[in-house]
PDB file of C-alpha atoms in Angstrom:
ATOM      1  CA  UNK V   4      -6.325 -16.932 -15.196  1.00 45.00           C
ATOM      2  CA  UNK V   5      -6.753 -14.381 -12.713  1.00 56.00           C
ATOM      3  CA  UNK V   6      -9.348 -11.300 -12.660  1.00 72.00           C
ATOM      4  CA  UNK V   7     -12.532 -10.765 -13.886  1.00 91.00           C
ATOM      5  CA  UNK V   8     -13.658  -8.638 -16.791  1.00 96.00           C
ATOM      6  CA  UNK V   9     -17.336  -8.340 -16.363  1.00 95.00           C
ATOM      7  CA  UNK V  10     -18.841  -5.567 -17.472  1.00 92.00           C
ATOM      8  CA  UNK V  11     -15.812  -4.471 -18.954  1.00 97.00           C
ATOM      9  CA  UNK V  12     -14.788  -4.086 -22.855  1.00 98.00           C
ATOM     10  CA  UNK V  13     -11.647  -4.996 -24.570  1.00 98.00           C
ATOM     11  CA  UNK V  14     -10.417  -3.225 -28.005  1.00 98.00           C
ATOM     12  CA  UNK V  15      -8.553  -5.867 -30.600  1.00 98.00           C
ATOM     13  CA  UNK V  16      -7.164  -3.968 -33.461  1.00 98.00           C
ATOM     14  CA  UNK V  17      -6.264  -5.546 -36.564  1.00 98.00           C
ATOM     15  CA  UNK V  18      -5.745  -4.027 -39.949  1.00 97.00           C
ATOM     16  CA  UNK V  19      -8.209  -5.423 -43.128  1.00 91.00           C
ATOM     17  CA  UNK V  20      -6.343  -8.444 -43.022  1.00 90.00           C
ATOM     18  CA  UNK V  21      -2.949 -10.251 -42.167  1.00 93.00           C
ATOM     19  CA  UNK V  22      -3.595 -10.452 -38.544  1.00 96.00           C
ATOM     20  CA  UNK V  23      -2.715 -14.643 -37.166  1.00 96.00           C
ATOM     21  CA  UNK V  24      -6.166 -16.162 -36.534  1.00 97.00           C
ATOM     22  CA  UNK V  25      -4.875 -17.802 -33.081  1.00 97.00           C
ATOM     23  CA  UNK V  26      -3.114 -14.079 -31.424  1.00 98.00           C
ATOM     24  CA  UNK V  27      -6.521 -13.093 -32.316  1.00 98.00           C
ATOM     25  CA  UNK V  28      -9.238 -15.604 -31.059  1.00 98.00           C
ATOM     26  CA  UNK V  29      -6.944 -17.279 -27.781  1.00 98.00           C
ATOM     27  CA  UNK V  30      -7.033 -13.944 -26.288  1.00 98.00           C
ATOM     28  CA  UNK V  31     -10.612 -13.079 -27.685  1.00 98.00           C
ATOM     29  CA  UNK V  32     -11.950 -16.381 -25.390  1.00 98.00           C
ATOM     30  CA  UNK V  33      -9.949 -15.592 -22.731  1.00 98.00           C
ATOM     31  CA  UNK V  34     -11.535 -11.941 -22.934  1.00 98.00           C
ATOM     32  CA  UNK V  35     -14.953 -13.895 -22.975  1.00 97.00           C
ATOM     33  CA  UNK V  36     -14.091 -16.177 -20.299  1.00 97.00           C
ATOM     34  CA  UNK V  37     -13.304 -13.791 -17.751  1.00 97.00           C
ATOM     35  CA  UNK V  38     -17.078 -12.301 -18.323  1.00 97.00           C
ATOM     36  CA  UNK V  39     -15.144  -9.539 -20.806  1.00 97.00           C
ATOM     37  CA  UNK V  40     -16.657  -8.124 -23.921  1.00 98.00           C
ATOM     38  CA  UNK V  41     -14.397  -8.307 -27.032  1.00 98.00           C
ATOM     39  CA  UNK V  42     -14.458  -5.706 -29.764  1.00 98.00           C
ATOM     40  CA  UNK V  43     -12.633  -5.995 -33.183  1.00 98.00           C
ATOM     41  CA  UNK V  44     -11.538  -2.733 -34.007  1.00 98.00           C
ATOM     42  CA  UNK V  45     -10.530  -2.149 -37.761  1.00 98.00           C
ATOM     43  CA  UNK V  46      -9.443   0.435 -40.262  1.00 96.00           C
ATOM     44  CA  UNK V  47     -12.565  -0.058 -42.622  1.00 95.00           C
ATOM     45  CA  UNK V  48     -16.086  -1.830 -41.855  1.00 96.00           C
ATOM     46  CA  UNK V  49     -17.875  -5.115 -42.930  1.00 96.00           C
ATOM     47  CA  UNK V  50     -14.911  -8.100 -41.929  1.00 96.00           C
ATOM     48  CA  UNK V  51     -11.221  -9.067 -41.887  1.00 96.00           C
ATOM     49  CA  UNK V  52      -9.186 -11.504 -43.139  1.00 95.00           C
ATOM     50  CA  UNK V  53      -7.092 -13.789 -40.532  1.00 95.00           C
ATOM     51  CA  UNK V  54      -4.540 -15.762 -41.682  1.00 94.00           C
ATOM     52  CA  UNK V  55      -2.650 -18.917 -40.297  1.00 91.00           C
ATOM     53  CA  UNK V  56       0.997 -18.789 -40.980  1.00 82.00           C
ATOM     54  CA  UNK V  57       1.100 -17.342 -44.781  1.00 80.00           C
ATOM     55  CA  UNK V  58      -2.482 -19.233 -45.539  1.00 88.00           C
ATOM     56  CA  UNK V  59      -5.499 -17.535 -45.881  1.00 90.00           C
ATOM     57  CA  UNK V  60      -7.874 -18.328 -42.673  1.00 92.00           C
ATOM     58  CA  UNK V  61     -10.787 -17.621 -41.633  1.00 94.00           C
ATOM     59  CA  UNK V  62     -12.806 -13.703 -41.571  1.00 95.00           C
ATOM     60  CA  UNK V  63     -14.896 -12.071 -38.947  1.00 97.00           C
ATOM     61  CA  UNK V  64     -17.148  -9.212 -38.578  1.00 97.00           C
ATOM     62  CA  UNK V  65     -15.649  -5.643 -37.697  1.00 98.00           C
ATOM     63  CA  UNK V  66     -17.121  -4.225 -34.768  1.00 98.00           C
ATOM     64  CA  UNK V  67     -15.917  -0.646 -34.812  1.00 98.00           C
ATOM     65  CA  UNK V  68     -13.984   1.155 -37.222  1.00 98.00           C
ATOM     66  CA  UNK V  69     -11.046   2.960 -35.587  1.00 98.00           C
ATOM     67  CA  UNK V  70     -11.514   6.505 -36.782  1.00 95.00           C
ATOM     68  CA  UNK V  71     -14.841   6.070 -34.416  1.00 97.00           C
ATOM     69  CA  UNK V  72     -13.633   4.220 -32.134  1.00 97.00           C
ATOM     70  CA  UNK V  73     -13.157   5.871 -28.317  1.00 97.00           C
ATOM     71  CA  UNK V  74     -10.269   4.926 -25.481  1.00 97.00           C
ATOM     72  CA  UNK V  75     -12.830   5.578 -23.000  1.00 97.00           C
ATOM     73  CA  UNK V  76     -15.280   2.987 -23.784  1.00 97.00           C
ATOM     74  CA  UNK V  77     -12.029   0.645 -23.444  1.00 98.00           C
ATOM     75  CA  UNK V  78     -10.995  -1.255 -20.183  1.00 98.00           C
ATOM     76  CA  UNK V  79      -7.651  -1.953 -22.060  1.00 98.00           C
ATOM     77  CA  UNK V  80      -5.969  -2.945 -25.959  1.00 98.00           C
ATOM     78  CA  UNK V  81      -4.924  -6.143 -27.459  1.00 98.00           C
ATOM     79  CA  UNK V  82      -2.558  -5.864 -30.529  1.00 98.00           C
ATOM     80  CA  UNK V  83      -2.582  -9.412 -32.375  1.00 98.00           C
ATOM     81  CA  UNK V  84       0.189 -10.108 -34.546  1.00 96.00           C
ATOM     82  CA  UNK V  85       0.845 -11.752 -37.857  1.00 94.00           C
ATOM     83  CA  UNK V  86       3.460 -10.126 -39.962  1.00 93.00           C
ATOM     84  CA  UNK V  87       1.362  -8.017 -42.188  1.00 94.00           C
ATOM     85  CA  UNK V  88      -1.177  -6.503 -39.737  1.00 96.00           C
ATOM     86  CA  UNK V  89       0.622  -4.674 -37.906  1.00 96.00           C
ATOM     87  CA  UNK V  90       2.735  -3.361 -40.381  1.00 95.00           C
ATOM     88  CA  UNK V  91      -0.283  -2.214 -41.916  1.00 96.00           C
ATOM     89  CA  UNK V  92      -1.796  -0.956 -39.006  1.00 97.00           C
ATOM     90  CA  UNK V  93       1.615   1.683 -38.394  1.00 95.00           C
ATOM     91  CA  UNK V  94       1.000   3.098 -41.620  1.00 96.00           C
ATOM     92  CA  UNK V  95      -2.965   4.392 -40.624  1.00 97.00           C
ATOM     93  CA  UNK V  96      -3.039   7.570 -38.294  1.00 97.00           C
ATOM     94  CA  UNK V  97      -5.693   6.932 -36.739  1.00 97.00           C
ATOM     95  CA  UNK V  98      -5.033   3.391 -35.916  1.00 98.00           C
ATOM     96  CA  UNK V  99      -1.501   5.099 -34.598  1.00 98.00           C
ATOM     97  CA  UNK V 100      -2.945   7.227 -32.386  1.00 97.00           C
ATOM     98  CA  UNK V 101      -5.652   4.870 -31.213  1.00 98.00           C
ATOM     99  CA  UNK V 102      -2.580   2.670 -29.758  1.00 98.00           C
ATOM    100  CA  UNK V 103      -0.658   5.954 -28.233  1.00 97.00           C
ATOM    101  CA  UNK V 104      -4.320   6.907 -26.565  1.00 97.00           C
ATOM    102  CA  UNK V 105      -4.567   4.184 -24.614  1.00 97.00           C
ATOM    103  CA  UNK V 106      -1.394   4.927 -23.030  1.00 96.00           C
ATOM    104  CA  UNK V 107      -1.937   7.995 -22.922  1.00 95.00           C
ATOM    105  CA  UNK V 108      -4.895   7.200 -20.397  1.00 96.00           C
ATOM    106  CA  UNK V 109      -2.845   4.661 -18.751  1.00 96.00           C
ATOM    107  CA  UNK V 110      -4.824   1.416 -19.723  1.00 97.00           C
ATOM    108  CA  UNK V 111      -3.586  -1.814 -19.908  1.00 98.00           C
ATOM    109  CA  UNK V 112      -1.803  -3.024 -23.308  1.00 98.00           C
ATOM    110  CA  UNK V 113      -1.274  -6.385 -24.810  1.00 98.00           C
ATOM    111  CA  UNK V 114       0.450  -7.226 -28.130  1.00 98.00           C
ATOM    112  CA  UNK V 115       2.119 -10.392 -28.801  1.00 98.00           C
ATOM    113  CA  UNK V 116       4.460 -11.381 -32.043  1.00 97.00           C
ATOM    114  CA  UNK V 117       5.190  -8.564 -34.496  1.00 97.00           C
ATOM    115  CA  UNK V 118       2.294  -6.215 -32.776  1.00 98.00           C
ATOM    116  CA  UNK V 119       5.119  -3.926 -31.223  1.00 98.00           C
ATOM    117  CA  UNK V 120       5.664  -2.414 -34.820  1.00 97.00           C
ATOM    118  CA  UNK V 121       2.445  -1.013 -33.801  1.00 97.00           C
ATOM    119  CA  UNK V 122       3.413   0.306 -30.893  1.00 98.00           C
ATOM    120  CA  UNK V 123       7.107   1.544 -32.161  1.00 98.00           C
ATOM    121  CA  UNK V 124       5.003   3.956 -34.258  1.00 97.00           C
ATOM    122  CA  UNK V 125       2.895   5.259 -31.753  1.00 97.00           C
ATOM    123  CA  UNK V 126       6.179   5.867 -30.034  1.00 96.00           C
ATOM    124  CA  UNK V 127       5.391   4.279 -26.686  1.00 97.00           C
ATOM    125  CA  UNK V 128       8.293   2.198 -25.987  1.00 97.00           C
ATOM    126  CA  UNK V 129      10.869   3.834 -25.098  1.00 96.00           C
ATOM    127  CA  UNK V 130      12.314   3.413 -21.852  1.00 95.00           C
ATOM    128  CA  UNK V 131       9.814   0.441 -21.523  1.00 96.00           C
ATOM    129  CA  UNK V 132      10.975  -3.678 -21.033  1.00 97.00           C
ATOM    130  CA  UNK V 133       9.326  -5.926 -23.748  1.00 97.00           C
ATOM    131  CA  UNK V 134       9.499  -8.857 -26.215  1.00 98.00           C
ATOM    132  CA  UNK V 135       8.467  -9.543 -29.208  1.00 98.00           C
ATOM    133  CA  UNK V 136       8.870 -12.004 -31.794  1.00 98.00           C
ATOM    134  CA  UNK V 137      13.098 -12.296 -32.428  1.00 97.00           C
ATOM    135  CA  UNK V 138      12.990 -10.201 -35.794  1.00 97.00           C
ATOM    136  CA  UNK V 139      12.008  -7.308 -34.013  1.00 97.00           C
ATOM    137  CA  UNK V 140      14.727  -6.535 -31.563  1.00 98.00           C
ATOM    138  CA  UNK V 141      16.457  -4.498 -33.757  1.00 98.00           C
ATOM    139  CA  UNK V 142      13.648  -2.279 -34.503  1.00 98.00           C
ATOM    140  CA  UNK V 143      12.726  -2.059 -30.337  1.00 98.00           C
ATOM    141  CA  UNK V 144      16.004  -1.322 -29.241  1.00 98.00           C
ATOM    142  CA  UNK V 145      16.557   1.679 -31.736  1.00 98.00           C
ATOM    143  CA  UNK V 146      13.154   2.683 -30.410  1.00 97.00           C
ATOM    144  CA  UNK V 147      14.617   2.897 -27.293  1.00 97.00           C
ATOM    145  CA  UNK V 148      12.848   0.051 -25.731  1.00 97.00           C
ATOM    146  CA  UNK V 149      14.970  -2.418 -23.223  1.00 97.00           C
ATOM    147  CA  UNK V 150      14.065  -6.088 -25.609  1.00 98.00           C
ATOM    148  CA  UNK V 151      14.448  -9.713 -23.766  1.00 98.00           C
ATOM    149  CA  UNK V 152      13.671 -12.723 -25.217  1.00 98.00           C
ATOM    150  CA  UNK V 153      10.945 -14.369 -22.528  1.00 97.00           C
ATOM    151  CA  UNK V 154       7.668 -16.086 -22.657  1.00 98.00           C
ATOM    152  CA  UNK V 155       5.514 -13.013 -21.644  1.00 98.00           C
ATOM    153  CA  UNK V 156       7.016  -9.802 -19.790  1.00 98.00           C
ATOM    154  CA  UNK V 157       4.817  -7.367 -17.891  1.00 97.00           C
ATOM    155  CA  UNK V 158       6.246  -3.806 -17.237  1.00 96.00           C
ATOM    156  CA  UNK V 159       3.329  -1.270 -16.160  1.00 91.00           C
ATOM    157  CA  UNK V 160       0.280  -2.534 -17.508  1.00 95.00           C
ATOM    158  CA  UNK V 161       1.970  -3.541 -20.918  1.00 97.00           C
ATOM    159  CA  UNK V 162       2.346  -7.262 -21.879  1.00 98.00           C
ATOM    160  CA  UNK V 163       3.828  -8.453 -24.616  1.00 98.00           C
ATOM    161  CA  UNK V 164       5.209 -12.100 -25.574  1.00 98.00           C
ATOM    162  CA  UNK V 165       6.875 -13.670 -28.258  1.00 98.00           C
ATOM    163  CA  UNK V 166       4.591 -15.836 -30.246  1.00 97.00           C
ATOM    164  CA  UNK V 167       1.738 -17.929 -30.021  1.00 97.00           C
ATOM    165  CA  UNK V 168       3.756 -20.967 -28.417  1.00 97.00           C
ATOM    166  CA  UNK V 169       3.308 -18.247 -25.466  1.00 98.00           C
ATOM    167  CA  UNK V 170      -0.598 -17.775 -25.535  1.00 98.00           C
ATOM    168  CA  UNK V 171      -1.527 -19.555 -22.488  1.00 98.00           C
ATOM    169  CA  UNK V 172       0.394 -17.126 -20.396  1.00 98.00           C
ATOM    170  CA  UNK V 173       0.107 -14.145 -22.834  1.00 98.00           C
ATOM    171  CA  UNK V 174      -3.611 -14.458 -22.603  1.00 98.00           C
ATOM    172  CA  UNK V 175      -3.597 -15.023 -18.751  1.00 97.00           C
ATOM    173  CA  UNK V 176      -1.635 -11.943 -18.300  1.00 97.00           C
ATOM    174  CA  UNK V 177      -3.273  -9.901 -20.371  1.00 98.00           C
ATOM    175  CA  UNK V 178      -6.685 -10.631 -18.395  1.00 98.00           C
ATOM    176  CA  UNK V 179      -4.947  -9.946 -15.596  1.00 96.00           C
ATOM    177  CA  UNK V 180      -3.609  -6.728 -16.379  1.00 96.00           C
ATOM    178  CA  UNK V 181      -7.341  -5.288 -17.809  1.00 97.00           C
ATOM    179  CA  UNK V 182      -8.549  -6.424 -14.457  1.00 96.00           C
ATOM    180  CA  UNK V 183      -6.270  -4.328 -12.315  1.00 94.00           C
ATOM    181  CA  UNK V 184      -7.506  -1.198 -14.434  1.00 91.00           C
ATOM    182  CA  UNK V 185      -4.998   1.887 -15.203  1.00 86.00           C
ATOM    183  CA  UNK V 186      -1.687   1.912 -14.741  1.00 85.00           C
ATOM    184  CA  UNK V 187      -0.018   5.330 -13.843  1.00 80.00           C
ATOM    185  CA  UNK V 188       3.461   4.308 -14.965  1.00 76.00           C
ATOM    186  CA  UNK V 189       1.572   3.617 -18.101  1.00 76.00           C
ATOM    187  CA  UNK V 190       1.798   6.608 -20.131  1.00 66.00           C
ATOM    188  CA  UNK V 191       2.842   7.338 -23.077  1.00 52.00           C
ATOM    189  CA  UNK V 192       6.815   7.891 -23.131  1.00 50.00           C
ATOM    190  CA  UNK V 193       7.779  11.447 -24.398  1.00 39.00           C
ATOM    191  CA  UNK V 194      11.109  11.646 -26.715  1.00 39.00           C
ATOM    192  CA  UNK V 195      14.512  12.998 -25.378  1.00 36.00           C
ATOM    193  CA  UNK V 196      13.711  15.633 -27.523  1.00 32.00           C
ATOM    194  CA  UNK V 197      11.002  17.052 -25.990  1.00 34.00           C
ATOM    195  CA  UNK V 198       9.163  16.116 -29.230  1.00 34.00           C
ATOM    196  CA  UNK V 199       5.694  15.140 -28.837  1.00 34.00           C
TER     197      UNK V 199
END
């Protein structure tokens, strides 16, 4: 795993629960292992509720709620997946906007699995190569987004991969990414329609 995080905090944003335990604590160690500090960012205080497949799992503490929470104190954004949390997460404005602001600043992204349904609503992928888990293409494409079906793709400070058979690398690139700091290619796309 290349690059070091020291000194240097790391957003994960999850809804009140739904989010898959391991998309949330591989990349949390491998946040802590590069000398990074982890945050969990939720919609509401006191803790969340991970889940393992469609099984309860375990909970942990919320460290921000988003409404507070500021890009700027942010090297860069991991999205964990799990079906339900991020299909939560699109449907809370501030958690929308939260996402869009970090691209808006140009900092480094990662979401794995179904986190792109995120990122579809903060309407940040268009024009932009990703993955995602399979069940998603549909929904990237007609977002405009350029979907492949690979381990882990990289395009401007934005990684995303498939599922957690892909962690190892998803979490290596993802350190690596927050390491090299903003990305000016990674802004926030602007609709055809001038639309903001």
């Amino acid at each position: 795993m290349s690059g070091s995080l020291s000194g240097l905090r790391v957003a994960f944003l999850v809804a009140g629960e739904g989010v898959e335990q391991v998309e949330l604590t591989r990349p949390w160690q491998a946040v802590e292992r590069a000398g990074g500090q982890p945050e969990l960012v939720s919609v509401s205080s006191g803790s969340v509720r991970a889940f393992h497949h469609l099984d309860k799992a375990d909970t942990f503490p919320v460290d921000r709620i988003v409404g507070d929470a500021d890009v700027e104190d942010y090297a860069g954004l991991v999205l964990p997946g799990g079906v339900a949390n991020p299909d939560a997460l699109r449907r809370v404005p501030e958690a929308v906007r939260f996402v869009a602001d970090f691209f808006s600043a140009q900092k480094p992204v990662a979401a794995i699995c179904h986190a792109p349904w995120t990122l579809i609503e903060a309407d940040v992928v268009r024009g932009r190569r990703l993955t995602s888990y399979p069940s998603l293409a549909t929904d990237l494409r007609n977002a405009g987004a350029e979907w492949t079906d690979e381990q882990v793709v990289v395009d401007s400070g934005l990684v995303t991969s498939r599922n957690p058979d892909d962690l190892d690398v998803f979490c290596a690139k993802a350190v690596e990414e927050i390491a090299e700091g903003r990305h000016r290619s990674q802004s926030r796309s602007v609709p055809s329609t001038g639309a903001g």
